[in-house]
C-alpha positions in Angstrom: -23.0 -26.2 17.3 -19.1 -25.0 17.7 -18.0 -26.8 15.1 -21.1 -24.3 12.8 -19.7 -21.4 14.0 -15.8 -22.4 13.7 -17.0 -22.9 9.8 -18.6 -20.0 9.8 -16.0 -17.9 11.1 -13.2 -19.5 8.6 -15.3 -18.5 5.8 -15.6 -15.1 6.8 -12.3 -14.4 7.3 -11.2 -16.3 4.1 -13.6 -13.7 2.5 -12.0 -10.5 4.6 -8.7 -11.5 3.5 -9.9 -11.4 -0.1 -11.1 -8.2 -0.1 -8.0 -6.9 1.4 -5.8 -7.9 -1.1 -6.5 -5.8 -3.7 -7.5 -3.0 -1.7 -4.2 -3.1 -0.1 -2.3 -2.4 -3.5 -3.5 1.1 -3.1 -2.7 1.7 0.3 0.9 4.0 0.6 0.9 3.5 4.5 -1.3 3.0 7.4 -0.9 4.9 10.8 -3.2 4.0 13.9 -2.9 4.5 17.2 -4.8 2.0 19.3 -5.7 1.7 23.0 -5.5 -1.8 24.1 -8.1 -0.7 27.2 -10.9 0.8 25.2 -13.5 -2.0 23.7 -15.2 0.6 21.8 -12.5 0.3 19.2 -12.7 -2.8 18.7 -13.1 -2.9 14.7 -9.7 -1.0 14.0 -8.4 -3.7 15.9 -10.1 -6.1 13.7 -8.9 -3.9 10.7 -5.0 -3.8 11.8 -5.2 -7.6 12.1 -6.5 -8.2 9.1 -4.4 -5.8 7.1 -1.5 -7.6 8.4 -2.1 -11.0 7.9 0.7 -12.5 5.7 -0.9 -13.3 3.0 -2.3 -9.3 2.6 1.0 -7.8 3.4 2.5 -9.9 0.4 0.0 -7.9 -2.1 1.8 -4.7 -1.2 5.1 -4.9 0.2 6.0 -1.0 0.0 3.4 -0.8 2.7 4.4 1.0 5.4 2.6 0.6 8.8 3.1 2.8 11.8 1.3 1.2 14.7 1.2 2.8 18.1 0.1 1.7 21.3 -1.1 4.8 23.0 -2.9 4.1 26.6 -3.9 8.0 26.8 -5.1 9.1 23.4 -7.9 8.7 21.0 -7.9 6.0 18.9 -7.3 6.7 15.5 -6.4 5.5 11.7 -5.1 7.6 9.1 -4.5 5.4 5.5 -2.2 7.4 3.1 -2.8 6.4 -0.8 -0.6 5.9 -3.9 -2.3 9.2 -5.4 -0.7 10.6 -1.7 -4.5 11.1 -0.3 -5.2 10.3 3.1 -8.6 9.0 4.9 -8.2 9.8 7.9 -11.4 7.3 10.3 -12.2 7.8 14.1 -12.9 4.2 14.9 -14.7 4.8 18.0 -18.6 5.0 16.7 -17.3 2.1 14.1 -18.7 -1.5 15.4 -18.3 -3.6 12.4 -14.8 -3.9 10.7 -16.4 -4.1 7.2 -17.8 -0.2 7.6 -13.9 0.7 7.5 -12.6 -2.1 5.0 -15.7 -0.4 2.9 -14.4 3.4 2.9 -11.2 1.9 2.2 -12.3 0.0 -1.0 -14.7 3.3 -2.2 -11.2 5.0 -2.0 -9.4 2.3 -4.2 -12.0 2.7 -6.2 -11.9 6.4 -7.2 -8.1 6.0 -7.8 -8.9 3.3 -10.3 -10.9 4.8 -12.0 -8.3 8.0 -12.1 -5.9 6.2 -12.7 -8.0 4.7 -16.0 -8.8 7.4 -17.2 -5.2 8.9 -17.0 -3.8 5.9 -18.6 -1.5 5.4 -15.6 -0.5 1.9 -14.9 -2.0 0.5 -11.1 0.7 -1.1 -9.1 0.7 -5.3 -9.8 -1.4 -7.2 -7.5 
């Protein structure tokens, strides 16, 4: 029934949107350029929206984010770190949203544990 998949749907962005908060804190900026036209990128869409939800952006407001809307290019994200790294992800052969939140979190990963062992304090959550 609708009322299933509105539950359904709640909880999974409830879960999104915790897993973005922390990952966020080691995000320096995020640069995309999107093309409203092309469905094929439709999880970077997914990703931008959930990046920016309210409740994310407060985890890291030294965030920056540089969104363009680009009806002839490729579609593309480039997320700078705090260790001034960049992942750089062609959204186009990407159809879930959790494939880029997961190369994003492996990333926040390896500057933890950097970090750690350096003894260099992690930005507050």
């Amino acid at each position: 029934s609708s009322r299933v998949l509105w539950t359904l749907a709640v909880t999974q962005l409830k879960a999104a949107l915790k897993m973005s908060q922390p990952m966020l804190r080691f995000v320096k900026s995020v640069k995309a350029v999107v093309n409203p036209w092309d469905h094929s990128v439709l999880s970077s869409r997914e990703f931008l929206a959930r990046i920016s939800a309210n409740k994310v952006t407060k985890t890291n407001p030294k965030c920056v984010y540089d969104i363009k809307v680009d009806w002839n290019s490729a579609p593309h994200l480039e997320i700078e770190f705090i260790d001034n790294t960049k992942l750089a992800i062609d959204p186009k052969g990407i159809s879930d949203v959790r494939q880029i939140m997961t190369q994003i979190k492996n990333k926040a990963i390896d500057i933890e544990e950097v970090y750690s062992e350096k003894g260099i304090d992690l930005p507050p959550i």
